[in-house]
Coordinates of C-alpha atoms in Angstrom, one line a residue:
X1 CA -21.2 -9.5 -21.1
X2 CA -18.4 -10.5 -18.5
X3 CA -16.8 -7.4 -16.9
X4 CA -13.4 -7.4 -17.1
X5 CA -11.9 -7.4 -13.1
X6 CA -9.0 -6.0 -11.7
X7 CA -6.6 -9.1 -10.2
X8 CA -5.7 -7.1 -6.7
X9 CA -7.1 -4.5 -4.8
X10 CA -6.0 -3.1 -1.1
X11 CA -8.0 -5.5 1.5
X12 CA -9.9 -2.3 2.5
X13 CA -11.6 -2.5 -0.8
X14 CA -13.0 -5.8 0.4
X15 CA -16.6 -5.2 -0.7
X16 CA -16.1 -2.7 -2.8
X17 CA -16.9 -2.7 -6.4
X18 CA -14.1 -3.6 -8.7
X19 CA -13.7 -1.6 -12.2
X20 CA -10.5 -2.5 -14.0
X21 CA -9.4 1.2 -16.2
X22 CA -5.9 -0.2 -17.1
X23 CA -4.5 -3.7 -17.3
X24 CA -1.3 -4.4 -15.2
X25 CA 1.5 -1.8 -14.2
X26 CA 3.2 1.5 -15.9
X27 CA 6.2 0.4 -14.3
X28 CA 6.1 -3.0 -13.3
X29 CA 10.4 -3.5 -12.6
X30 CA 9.7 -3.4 -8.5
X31 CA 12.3 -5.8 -7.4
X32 CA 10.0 -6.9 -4.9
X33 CA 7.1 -7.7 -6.7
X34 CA 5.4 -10.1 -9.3
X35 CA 1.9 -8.8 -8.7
X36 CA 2.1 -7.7 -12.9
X37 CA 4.5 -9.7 -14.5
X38 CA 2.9 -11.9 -16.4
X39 CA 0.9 -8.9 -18.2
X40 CA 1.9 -5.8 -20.6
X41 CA 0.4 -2.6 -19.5
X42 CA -2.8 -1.0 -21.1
X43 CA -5.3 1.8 -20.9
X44 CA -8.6 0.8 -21.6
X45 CA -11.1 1.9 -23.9
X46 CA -13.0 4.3 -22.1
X47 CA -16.3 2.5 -23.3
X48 CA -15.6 -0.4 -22.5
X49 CA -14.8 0.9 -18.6
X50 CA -18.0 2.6 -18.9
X51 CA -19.4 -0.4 -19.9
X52 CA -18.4 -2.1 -17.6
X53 CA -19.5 0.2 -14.9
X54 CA -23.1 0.2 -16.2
X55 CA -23.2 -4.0 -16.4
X56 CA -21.9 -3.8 -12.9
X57 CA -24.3 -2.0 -11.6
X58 CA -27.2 -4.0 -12.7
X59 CA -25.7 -6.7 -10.0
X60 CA -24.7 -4.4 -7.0
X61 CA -26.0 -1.4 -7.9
X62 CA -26.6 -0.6 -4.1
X63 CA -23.3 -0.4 -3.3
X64 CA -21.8 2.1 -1.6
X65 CA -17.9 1.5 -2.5
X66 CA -16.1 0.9 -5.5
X67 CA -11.9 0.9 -6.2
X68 CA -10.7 0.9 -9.5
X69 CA -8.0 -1.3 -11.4
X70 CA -5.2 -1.9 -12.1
X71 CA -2.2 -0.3 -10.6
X72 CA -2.2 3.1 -11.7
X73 CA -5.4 4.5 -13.0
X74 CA -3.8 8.0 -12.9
X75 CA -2.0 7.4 -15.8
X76 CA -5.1 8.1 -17.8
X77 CA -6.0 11.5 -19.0
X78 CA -7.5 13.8 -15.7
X79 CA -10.6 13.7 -19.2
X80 CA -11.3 10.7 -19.2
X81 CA -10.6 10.2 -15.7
X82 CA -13.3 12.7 -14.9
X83 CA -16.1 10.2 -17.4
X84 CA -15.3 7.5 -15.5
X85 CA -16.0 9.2 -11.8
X86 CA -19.0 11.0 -13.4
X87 CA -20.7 7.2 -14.9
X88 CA -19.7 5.6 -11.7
X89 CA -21.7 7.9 -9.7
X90 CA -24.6 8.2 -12.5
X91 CA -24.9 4.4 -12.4
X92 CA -24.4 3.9 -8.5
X93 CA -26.6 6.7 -6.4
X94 CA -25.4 5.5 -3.2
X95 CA -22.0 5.8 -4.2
X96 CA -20.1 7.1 -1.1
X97 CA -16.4 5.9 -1.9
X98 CA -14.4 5.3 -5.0
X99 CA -10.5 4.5 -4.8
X100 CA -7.7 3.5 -6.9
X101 CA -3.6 2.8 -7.4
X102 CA -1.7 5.0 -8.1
X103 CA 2.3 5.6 -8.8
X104 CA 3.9 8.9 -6.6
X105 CA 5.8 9.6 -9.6
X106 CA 2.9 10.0 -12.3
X107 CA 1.2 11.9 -10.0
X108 CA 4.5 14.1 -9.0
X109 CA 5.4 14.4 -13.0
X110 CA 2.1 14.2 -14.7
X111 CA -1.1 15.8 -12.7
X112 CA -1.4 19.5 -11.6
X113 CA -3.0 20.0 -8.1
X114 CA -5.8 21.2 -10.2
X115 CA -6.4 18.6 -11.8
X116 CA -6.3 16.7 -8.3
X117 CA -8.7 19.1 -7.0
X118 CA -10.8 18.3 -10.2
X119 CA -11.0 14.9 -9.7
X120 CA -11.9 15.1 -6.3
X121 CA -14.8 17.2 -6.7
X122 CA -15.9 14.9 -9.2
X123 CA -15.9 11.8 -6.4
X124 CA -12.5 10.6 -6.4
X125 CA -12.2 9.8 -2.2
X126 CA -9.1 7.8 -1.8
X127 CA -5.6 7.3 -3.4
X128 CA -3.4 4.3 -2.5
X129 CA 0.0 4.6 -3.0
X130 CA 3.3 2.0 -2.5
X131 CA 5.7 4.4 -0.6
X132 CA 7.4 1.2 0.3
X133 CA 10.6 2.9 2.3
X134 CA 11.3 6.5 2.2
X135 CA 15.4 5.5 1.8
X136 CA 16.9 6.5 -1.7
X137 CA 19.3 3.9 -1.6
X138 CA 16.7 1.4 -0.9
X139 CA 14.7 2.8 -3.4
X140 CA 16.9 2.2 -6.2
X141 CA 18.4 -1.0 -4.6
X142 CA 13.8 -2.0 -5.1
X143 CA 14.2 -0.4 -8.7
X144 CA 11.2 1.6 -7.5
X145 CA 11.3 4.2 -10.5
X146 CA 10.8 7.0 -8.0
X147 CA 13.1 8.7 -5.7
X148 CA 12.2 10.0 -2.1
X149 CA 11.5 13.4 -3.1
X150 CA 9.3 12.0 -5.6
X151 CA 7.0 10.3 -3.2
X152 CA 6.8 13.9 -1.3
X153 CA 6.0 16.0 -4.1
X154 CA 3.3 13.9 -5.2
X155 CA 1.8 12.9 -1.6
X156 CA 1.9 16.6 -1.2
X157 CA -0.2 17.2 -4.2
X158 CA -2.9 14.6 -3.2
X159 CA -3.0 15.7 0.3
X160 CA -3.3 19.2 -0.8
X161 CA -6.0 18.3 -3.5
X162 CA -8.8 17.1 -0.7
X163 CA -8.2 13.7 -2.2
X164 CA -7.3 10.9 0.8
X165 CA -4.2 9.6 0.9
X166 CA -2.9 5.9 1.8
X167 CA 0.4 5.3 1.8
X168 CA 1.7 1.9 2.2
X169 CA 4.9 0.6 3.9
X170 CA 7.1 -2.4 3.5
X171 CA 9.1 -3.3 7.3
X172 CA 11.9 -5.5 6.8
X173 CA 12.2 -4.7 2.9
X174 CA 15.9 -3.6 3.3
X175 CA 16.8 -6.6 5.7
X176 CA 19.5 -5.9 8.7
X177 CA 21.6 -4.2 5.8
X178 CA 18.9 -1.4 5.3
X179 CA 17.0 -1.4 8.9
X180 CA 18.1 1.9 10.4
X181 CA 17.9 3.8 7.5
X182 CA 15.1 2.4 5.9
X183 CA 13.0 3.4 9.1
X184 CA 14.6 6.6 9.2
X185 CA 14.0 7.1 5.6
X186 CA 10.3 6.2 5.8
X187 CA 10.2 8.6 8.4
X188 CA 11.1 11.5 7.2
X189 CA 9.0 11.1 4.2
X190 CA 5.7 10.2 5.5
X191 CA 6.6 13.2 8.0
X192 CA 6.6 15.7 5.3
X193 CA 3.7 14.5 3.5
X194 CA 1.6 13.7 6.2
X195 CA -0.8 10.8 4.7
X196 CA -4.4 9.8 5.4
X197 CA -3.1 6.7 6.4
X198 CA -0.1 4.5 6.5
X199 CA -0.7 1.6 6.0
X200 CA 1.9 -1.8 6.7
X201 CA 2.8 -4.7 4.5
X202 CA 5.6 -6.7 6.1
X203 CA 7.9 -7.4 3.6
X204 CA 8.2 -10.9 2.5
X205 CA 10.3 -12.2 -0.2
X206 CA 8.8 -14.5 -3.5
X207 CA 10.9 -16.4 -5.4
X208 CA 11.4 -14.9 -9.2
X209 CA 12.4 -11.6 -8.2
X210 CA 15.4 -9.7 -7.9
X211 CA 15.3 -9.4 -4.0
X212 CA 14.8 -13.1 -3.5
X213 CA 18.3 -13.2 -5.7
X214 CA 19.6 -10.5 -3.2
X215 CA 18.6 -12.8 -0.6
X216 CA 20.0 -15.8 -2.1
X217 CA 23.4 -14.2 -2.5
X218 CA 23.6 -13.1 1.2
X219 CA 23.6 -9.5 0.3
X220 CA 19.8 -9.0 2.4
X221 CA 19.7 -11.0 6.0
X222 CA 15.9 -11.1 6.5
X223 CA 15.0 -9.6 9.9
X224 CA 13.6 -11.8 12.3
X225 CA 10.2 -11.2 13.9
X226 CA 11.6 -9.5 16.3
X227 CA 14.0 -6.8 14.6
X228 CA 10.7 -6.3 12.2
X229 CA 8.8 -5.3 15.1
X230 CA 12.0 -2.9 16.5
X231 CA 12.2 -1.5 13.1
X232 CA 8.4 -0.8 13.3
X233 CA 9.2 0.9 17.1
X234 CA 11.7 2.9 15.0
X235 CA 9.5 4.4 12.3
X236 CA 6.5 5.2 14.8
X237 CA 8.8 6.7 17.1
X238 CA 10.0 9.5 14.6
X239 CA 6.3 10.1 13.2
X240 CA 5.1 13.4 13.6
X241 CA 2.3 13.1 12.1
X242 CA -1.7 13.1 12.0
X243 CA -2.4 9.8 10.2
X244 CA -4.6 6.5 11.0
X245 CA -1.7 4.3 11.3
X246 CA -3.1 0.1 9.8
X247 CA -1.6 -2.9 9.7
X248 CA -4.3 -4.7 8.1
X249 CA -2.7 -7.6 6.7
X250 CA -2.3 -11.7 7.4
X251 CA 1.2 -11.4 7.2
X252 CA 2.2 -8.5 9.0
X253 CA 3.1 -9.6 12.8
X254 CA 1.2 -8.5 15.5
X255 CA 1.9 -7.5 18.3
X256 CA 1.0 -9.3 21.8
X257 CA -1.5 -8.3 24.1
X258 CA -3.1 -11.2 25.9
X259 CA -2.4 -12.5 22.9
X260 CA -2.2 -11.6 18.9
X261 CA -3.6 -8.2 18.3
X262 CA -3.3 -6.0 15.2
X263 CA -0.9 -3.0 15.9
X264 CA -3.5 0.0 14.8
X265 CA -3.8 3.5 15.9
X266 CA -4.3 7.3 15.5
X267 CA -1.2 9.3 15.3
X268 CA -0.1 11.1 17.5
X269 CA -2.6 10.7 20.2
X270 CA -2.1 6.6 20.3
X271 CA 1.8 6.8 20.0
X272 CA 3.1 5.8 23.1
X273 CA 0.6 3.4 22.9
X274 CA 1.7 1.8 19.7
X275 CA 5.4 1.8 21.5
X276 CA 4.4 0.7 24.3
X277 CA 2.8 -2.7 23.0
X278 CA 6.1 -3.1 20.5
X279 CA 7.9 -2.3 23.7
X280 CA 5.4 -5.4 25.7
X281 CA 5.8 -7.7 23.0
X282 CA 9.7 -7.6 22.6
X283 CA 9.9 -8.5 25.9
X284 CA 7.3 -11.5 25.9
X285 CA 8.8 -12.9 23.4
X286 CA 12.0 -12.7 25.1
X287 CA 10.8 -14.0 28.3
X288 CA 7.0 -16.3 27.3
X289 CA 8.3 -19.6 25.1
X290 CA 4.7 -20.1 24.2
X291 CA 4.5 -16.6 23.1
X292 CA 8.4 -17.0 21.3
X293 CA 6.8 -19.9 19.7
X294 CA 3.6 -18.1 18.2
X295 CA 5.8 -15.6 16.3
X296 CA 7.9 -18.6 14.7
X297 CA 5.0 -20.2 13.6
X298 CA 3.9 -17.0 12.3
X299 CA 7.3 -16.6 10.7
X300 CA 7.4 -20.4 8.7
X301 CA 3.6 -19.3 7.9
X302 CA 4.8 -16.2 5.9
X303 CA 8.0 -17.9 4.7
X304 CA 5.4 -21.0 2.9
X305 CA 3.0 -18.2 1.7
X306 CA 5.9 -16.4 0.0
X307 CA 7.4 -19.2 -1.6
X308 CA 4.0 -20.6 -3.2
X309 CA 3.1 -17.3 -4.3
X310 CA -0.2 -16.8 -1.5
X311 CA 0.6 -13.6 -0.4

């Protein structure tokens, strides 16, 4: 019987084992996003995940990694939640790592750290989560559902729960309009909940959504390569934090270093480091054509990939 597959997961979850629990997105109005659109939200039969998680492992029953679908699995019952982690491990004995979506809000509103804890013990190792800017206004400018102190309390509670935390982060979501605050914003989020990880994905507009409209109408100015990196120098520089800090993504820019290099590091031991090559790069490009050149190339790249939906 065909298993029923989640359409995205984080590119962490490469090899991982995909188990869809819901279909699509509780909220699904991001201003930003078309990941969901063309589905209506729905919990799965709890047998037919199970199901699914017993036919899966007759193919890849050795693996050691599995994330779980769609975009908010913790919208299901901490119950039923609990039957899934306990077949996935039954089914998989070298299970080492499961993962999954999940919204700040329904965890903030909806889960106990209890129940965190619970699902934790029970194997639940990682919990991605679209912080996306830590800015209130740019929050509800993104029609994110979920105000700043929304994504605290409920990165506190999964922090405080054992349970991993990855938050992710959009540079350049607010344009030139929104830089400043938007990094300071981000900031002073990630700063009180201290994440696992924080993890970057470079805003980059598709057409279809409200943003691109925002863009169209010259309300958002789209920052250059250049002013995304600054307003990356301007979030790292006001982390205080103890987080694996990723930009593990083709269209996030890199920064230069001999050439291309992906911007990654341990916080706060590898800060001035991660300045420093920001610091190195704005400067090549400045002052290197070939170098200017590489990060226009790498700009028109993103720009086609956005516009024919290949992000």
């Amino acid at each position: 019987m065909p298993i029923d597959l989640p359409p995205y997961r984080p590119p962490s979850e490469a090899f991982s084992v995909l188990i869809r629990a819901t279909r699509g997105c509780t909220h699904n109005r991001c201003g930003f996003c078309s990941m969901y659109k063309h589905m209506r939200f729905e919990r799965r039969p709890l047998q037919e995940i199970i199901d699914d998680i017993v036919t899966a492992s007759m193919y890849a029953g050795n693996r050691t990694t599995l994330f779980i679908g769609d975009s908010n699995s913790l919208v299901l019952k901490t119950e039923d939640l609990i039957k899934i982690l306990d077949a996935i491990y039954a089914n998989f004995p070298k299970m080492k790592r499961v993962t999954s979506y999940a919204r700040a809000k329904t965890i903030a509103k909806g889960k106990t750290v209890e129940e965190l804890k619970e699902l934790h013990k029970h194997g639940l190792s990682r919990l991605h989560i679209g912080l996306e800017t830590g800015d209130d206004e740019l929050l509800q400018l993104i029609n994110k559902g979920a105000t700043s102190a929304d994504m605290i309390e409920g990165g506190k509670k999964v922090v405080e729960s054992g349970i991993s935390l990855c938050f992710y982060v959009m540079p350049g979501l607010g344009g030139r309009q929104y830089s400043k605050q938007h990094a300071e914003g981000t900031a002073n989020v990630i700063k009180q909940v201290n994440p696992d990880f924080i993890r970057i994905r470079t805003f980059q507009p598709i057409p279809g959504t409200p943003i691109w409209d925002l863009i169209e109408k010259g309300e958002i100015t789209l920052l250059t390569p250049e002013e995304t990196l600054q307003e990356e120098y301007e979030l790292i520089k006001r982390l205080e934090v103890t987080s694996n800090y990723v930009s593990d993504h083709l269209l996030n820019y890199p920064v230069w270093d001999n050439g291309p290099k992906q911007l990654d590091g341990n916080l706060p031991e590898d800060k001035e480091k991660l300045l420093s090559l920001i610091e190195n790069t704005l400067k090549a490009i400045k002052e290197d054509p070939i170098v200017k050149a590489h990060y226009e190339r790498h700009r028109l790249m993103r720009e086609f990939r956005g516009q024919t939906g290949t992000l």
